[in-house]
Coordinates of C-alpha atoms and ligand atoms in Angstrom, one line a residue:
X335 CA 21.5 -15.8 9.2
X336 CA 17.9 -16.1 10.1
X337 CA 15.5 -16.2 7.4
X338 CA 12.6 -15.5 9.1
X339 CA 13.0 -11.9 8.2
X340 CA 13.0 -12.6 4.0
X341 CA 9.3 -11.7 3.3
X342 CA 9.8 -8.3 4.8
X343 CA 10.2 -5.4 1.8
X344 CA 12.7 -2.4 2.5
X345 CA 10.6 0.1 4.6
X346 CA 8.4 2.7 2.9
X347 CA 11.2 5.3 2.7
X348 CA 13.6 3.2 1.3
X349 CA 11.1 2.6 -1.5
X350 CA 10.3 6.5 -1.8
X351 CA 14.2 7.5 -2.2
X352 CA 14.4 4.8 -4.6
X353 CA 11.5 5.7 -6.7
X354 CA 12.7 9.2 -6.7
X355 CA 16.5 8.7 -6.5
X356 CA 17.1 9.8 -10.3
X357 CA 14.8 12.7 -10.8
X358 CA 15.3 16.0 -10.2
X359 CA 12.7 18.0 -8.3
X360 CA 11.1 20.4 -10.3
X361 CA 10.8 23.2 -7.6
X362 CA 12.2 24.1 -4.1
X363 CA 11.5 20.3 -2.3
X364 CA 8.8 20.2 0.3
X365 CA 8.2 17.1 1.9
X366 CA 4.6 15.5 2.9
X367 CA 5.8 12.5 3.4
X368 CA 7.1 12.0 6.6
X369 CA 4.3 11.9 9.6
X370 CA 7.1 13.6 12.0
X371 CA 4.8 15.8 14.5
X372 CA 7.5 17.9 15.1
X373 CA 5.4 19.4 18.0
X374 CA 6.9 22.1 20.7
X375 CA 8.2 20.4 24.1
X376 CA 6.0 21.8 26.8
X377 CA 7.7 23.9 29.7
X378 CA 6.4 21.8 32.4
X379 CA 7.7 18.6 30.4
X380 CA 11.4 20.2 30.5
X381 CA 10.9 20.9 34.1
X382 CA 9.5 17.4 34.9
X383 CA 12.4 15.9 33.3
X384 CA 15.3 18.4 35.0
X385 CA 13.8 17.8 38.6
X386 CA 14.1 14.0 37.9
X387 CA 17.4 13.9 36.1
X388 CA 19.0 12.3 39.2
X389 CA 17.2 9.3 38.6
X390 CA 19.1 8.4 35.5
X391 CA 21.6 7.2 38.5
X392 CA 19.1 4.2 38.5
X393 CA 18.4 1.4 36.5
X394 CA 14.1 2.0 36.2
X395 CA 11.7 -0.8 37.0
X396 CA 10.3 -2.2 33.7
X397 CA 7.0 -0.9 35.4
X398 CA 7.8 2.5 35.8
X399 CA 7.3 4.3 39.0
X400 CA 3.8 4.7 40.8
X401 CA 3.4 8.1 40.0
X402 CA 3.4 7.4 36.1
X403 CA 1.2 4.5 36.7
X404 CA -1.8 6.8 38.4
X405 CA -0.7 9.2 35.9
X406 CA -1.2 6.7 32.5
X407 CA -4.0 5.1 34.2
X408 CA -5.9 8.1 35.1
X409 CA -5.5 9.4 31.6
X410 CA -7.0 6.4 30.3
X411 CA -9.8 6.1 32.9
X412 CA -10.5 9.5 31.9
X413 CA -10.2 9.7 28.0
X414 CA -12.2 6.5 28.1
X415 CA -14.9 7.1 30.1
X416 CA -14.0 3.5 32.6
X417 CA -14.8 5.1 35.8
X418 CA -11.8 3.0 37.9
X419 CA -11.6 -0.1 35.8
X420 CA -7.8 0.7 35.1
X421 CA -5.8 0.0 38.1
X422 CA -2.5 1.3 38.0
X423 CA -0.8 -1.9 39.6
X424 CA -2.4 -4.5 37.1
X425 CA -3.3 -2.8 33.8
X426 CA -0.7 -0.7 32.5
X427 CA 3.1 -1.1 31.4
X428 CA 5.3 1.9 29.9
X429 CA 6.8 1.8 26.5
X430 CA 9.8 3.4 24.6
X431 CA 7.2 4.4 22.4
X432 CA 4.3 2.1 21.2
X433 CA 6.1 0.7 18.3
X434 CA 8.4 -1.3 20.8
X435 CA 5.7 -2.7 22.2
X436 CA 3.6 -3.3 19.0
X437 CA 7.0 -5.2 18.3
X438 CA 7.3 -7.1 21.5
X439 CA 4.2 -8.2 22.8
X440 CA 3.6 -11.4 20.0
X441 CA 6.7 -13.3 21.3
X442 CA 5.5 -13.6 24.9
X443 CA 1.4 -14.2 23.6
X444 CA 1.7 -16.5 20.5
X445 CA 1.4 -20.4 21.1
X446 CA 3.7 -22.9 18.8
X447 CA 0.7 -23.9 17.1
X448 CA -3.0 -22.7 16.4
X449 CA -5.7 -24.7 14.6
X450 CA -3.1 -27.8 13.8
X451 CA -0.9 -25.2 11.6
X452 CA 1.6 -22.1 12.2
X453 CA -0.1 -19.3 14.2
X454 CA -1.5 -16.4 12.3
X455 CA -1.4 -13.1 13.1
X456 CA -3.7 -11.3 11.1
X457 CA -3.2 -7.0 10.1
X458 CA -4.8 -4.5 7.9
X459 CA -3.4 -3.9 4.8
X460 CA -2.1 -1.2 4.0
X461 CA -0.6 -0.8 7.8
X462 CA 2.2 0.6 10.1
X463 CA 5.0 -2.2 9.1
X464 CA 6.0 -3.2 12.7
X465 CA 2.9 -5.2 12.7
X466 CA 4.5 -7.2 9.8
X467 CA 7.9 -7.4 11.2
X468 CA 6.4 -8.5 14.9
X469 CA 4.6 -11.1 13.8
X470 CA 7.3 -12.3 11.7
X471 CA 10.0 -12.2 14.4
X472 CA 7.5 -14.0 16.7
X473 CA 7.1 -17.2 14.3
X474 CA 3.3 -16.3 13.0
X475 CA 2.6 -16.2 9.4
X476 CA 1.5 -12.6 8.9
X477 CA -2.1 -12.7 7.1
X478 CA -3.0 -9.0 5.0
X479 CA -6.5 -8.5 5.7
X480 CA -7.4 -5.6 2.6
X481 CA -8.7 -2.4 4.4
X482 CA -10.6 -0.4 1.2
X483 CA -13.3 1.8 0.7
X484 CA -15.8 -1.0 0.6
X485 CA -15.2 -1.9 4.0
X486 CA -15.0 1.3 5.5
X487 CA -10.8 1.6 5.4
X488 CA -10.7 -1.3 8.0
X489 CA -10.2 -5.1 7.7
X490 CA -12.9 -7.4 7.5
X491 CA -11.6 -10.1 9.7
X492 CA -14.9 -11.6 10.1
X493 CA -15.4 -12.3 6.9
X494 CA -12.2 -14.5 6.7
X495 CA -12.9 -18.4 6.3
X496 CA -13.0 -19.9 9.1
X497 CA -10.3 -22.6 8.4
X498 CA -8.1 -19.5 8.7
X499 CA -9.9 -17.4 11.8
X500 CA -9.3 -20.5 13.5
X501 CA -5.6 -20.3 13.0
X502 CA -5.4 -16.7 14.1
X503 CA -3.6 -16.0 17.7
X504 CA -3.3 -12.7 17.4
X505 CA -5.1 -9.4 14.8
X506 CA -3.4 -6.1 14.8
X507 CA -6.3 -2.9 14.0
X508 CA -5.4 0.5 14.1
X509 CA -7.9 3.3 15.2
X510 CA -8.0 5.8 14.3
X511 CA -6.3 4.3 11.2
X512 CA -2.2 5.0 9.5
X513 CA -3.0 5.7 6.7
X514 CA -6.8 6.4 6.4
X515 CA -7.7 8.1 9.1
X516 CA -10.9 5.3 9.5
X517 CA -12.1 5.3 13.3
X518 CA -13.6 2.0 14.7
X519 CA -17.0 2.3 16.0
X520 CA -18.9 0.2 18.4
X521 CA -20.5 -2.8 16.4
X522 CA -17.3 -2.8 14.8
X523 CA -15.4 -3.6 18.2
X524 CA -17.8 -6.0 19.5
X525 CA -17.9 -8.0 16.1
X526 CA -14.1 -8.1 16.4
X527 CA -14.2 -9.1 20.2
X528 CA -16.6 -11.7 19.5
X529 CA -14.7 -13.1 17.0
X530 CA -12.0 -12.7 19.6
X531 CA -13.7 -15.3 21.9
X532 CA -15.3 -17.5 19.1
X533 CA -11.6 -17.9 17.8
X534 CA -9.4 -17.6 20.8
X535 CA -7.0 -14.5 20.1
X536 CA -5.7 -11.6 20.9
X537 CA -6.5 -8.3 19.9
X538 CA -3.6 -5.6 20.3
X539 CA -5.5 -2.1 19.3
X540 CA -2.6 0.4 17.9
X541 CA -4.6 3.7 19.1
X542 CA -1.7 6.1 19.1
X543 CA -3.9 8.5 17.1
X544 CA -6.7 8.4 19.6
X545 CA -6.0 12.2 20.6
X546 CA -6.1 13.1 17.2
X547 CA -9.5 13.8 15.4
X548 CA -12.1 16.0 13.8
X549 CA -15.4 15.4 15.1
X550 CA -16.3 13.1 18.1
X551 CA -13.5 11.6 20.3
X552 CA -12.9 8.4 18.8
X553 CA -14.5 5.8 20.9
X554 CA -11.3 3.6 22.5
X555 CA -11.4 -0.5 22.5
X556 CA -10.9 -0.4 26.4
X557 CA -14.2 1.5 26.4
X558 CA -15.8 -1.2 23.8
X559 CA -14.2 -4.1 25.5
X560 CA -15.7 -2.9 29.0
X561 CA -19.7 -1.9 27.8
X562 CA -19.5 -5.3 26.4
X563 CA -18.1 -8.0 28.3
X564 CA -17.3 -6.1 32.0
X565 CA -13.7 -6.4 31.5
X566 CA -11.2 -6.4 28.9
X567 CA -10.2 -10.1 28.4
X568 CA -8.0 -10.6 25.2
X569 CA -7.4 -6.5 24.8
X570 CA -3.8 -5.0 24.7
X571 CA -4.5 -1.5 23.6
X572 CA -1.2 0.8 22.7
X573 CA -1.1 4.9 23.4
X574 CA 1.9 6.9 22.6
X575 CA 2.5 10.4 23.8
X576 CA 4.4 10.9 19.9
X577 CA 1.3 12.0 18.4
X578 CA -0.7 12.7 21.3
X579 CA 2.0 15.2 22.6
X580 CA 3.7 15.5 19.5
X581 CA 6.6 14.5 21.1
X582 CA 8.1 11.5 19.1
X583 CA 11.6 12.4 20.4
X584 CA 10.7 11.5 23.8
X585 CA 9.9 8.0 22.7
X586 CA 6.7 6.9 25.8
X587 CA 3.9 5.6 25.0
X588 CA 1.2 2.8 27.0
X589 CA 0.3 -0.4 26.6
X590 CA -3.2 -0.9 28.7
X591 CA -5.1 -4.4 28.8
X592 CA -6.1 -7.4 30.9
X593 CA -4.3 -8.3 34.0
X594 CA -2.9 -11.9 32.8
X595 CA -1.6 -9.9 29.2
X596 CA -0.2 -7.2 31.2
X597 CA 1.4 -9.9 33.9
X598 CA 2.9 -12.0 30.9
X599 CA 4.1 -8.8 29.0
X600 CA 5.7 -7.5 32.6
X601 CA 7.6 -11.2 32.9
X602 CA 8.9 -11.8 29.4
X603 CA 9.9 -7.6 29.3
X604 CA 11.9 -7.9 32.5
X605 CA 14.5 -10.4 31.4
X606 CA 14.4 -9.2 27.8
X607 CA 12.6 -5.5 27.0
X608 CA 13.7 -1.9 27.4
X609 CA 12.7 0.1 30.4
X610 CA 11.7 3.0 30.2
X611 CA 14.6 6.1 31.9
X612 CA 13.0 8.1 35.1
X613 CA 13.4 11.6 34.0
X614 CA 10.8 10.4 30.8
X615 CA 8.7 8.5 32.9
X616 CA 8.2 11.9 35.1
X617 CA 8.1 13.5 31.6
X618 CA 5.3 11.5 30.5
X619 CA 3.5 11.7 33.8
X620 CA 3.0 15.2 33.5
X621 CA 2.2 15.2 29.6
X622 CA -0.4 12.2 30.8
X623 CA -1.9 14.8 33.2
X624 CA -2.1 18.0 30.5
X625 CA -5.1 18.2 28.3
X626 CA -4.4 21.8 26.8
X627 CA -1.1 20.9 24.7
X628 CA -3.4 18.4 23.4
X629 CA -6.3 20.6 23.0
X630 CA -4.0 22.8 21.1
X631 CA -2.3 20.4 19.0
X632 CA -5.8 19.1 18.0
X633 CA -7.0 22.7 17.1
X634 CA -3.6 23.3 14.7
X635 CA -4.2 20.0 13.1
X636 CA -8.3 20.4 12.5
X637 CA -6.9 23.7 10.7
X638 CA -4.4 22.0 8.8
X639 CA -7.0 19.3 7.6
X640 CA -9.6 22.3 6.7
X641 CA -6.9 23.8 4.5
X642 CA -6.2 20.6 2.8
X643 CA -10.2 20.5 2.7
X644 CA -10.5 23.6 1.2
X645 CA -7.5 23.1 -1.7
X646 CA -8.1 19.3 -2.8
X647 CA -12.1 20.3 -2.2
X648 CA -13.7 16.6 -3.2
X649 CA -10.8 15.1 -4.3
X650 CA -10.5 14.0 -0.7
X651 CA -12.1 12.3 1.9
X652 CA -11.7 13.8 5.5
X653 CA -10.3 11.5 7.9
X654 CA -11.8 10.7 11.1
X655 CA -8.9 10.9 12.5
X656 CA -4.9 11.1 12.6
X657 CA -2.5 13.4 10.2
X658 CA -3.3 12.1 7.0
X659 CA -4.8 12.3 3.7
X660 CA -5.1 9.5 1.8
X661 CA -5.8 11.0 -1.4
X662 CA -7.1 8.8 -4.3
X663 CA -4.9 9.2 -7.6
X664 CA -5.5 6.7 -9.7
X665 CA -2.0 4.9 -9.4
X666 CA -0.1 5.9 -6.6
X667 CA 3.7 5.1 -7.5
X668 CA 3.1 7.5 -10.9
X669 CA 1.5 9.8 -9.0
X670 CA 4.5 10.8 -6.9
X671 CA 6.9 10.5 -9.4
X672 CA 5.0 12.9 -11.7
X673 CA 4.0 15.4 -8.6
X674 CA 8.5 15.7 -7.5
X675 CA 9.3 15.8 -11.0
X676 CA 7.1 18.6 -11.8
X677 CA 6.6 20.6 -8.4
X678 CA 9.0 19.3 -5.6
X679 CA 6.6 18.1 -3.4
X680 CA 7.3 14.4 -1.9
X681 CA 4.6 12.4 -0.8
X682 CA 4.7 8.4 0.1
X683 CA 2.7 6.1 -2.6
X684 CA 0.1 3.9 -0.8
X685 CA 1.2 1.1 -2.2
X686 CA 4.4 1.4 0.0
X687 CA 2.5 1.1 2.8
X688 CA 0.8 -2.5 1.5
X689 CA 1.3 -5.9 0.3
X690 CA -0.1 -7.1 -3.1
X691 CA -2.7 -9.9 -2.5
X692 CA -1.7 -11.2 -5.4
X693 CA 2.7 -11.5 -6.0
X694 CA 3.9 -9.8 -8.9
X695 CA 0.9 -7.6 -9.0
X696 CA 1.1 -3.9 -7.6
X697 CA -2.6 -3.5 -8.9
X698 CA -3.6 -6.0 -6.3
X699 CA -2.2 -3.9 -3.7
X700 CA -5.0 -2.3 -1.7
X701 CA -3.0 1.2 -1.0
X702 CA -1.8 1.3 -4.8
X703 CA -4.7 4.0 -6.2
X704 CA -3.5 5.8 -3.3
X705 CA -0.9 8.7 -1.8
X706 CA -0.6 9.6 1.6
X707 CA -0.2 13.2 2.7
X708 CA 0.9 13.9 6.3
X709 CA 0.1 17.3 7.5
X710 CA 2.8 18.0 10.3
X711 CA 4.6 20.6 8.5
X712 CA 3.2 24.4 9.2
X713 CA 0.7 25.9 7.8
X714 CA 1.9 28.3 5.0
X715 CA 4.4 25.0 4.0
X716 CA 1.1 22.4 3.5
X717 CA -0.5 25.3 1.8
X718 CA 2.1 25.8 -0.8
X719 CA 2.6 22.2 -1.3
X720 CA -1.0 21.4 -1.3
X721 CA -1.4 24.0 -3.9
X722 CA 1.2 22.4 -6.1
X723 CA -0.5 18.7 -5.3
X724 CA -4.0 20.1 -7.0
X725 CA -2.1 21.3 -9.8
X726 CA -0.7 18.7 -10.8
X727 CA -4.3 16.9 -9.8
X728 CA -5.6 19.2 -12.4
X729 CA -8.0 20.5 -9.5
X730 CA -6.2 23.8 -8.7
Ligands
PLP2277 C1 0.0 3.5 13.3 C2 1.2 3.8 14.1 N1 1.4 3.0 15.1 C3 2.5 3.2 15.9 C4 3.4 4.2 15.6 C5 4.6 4.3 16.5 O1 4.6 5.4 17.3 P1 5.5 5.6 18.5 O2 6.3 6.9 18.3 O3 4.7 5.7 19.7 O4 6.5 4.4 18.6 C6 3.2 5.0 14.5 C7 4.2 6.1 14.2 O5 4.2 6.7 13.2 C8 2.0 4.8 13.8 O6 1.8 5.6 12.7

């Protein structure tokens, strides 16, 4: 059996149903843990899919077909402001869902060797755990780069010492963040892109929450990339239609980025990735092309982040963007235990979502003061379990 796999913990939900295994809830169950969007399928997104269900006949082209490639490279063109910089031939490849291809893209990228020791591929912390397992499963050692309050909820890779940026092939950074809700702006993508070129590695940008916010569209690191250099030279940035479209079930997403990344992602996922079926590629085409189910979807969640606004009051910081509150507790793990034991509401403890920086230590964990609250359910569901949350916060 491969070891490679050792330092990986059980997966947040593991952790949950074992924290919570052996106590009883103390009202009807309602769960806030799960960030499942559980959005409506779109009419014309059945009728796309029926009028290409023939094509599951074929085996699809791990590029897709040329109509979702003007349709995912339009979208981005257009979210992005980057006039024609996307070409549909050279920039784009379609993904089961960006979590594959969060997964995927370190094996084909990572050299042996970086800086005269084992590559490193450097995440946030807390994070979305494929980055961990990736990394892992591409033969990096995964470095947890704490993303807190004091640096703005995102990692301070260029503070790192530069006997380790000089080991780094590759950084994971998430924008608009999973958990926090932090947004990148744009000194904080050109810091990270110089650092990029100063160190020689990749950055792959895990925006699947770009659709998602509260104020001003979050500014994308294709956009960044571009103002800065003219190009997008050591970019890969991923876009999923699962929180976009809320349609996690249909499992599509993008991964955008320069032509060599693209070209080596497109070799190595031809001989050993999935492709992506044709009645979801003509799915995703015409989700890609639809901005009202995303306007709407947008509108339900500001309304479901004013409500928890208006029931946790200061307790909580907005987010910039994304589904979640991360609400500050004190300690995270107690803080769900005590909130199903005495009102049946589950939420995920921070902490889950986190390494320690130090082993034995859960203190040292940067989510563990924390709980994260996803607000997918519907309204009259987060308002009763909200109101049960700032009870037992002693805010209600
Ligand atoms: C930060 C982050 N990245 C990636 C994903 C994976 O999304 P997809 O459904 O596109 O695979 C998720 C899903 O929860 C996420 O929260």
């Amino acid at each position: 059996m491969s070891s490679r796999l050792d330092a990986l913990p059980p997966g947040p939900f593991a952790r949950l149903a074992d924290l919570l295994g052996g106590t009883a809830p103390g009202k009807e169950p309602i769960s806030l843990a799960l960030g499942d969007p559980s959005g409506a399928v779109p009419d014309f997104v059945k009728a796309a899919m029926d009028q290409n269900i023939a094509s599951f006949g074929n085996y699809p082209a791990i590029t897709g077909t040329a109509d979702w490639r003007q349709a995912a490279a339009d979208w981005l063109n257009r979210r992005f402001a980057l006039g024609e910089a996307i070409d549909p031939e050279k920039h784009v490849l379609p993904l089961n869902g960006t979590r594959e291809g969060l997964f995927l893209s370190l094996p084909p990228l990572l050299p042996e060797e970086k800086g005269g020791g084992r590559p490193i591929v450097a995440m946030p912390n807390p994070f979305y755990q494929v980055y961990a397992a990736g990394s892992l499963v591409a033969g990096a050692e995964p470095l947890y780069v704490a993303a807190t309050e004091a640096s703005g909820f995102l990692p301070d890779y260029a503070g790192l010492p530069e006997a380790t940026l000089k080991r780094i092939a590759a950084v994971y950074i998430c924008s608009p963040s999973n958990p926090e809700g932090a947004v990148a702006n744009d000194a904080y993508w050109r810091r990270l892109f110089a650092l990029a070129e100063a160190h020689d590695f990749v950055v792959l940008a895990d925006e699947c929450y770009a659709d998602i916010y509260f104020g001003e569209p979050p500014l994308g690191a294709l956009t960044a990339r571009l103002n800065q250099s003219g190009g997008l030279a050591r970019l890969l940035s991923f876009h999923s239609l699962s929180k976009r479209s809320g349609m996690p079930g249909l499992r599509s997403g993008i991964v955008a980025g320069h032509a060599d990344l693209i070209a080596r992602l497109r070799a190595f996922r031809n001989v050993g990735g999935p492709q992506v079926p044709g009645p979801i590629l003509a799915a995703s085409a015409a989700a890609w092309r639809d901005e009202a189910h995303v306007e709407a979807g947008r509108a339900l969640y500001a309304r479901k982040m004013a409500l928890a606004q208006e029931i946790l009051g200061n307790r909580m910081t907005r987010p910039q963007g994304g589904f979640f509150v991360w609400l500050k507790v004190g300690n995270g793990e107690d803080f769900a235990r005590r909130l199903w034991r005495e009102q049946g509401v589950r939420v995920l403890p921070g902490a889950y979502m986190g390494r320690e920086t130090e082993p034995g230590t859960i203190q040292s964990n940067p989510g563990f003061p924390y709980v994260r609250i996803a607000l997918v359910s519907d309204l009259v569901t987060i308002r009763a379990a909200l109101e049960r949350v700032a009870e037992t916060l002693g805010t209600a």
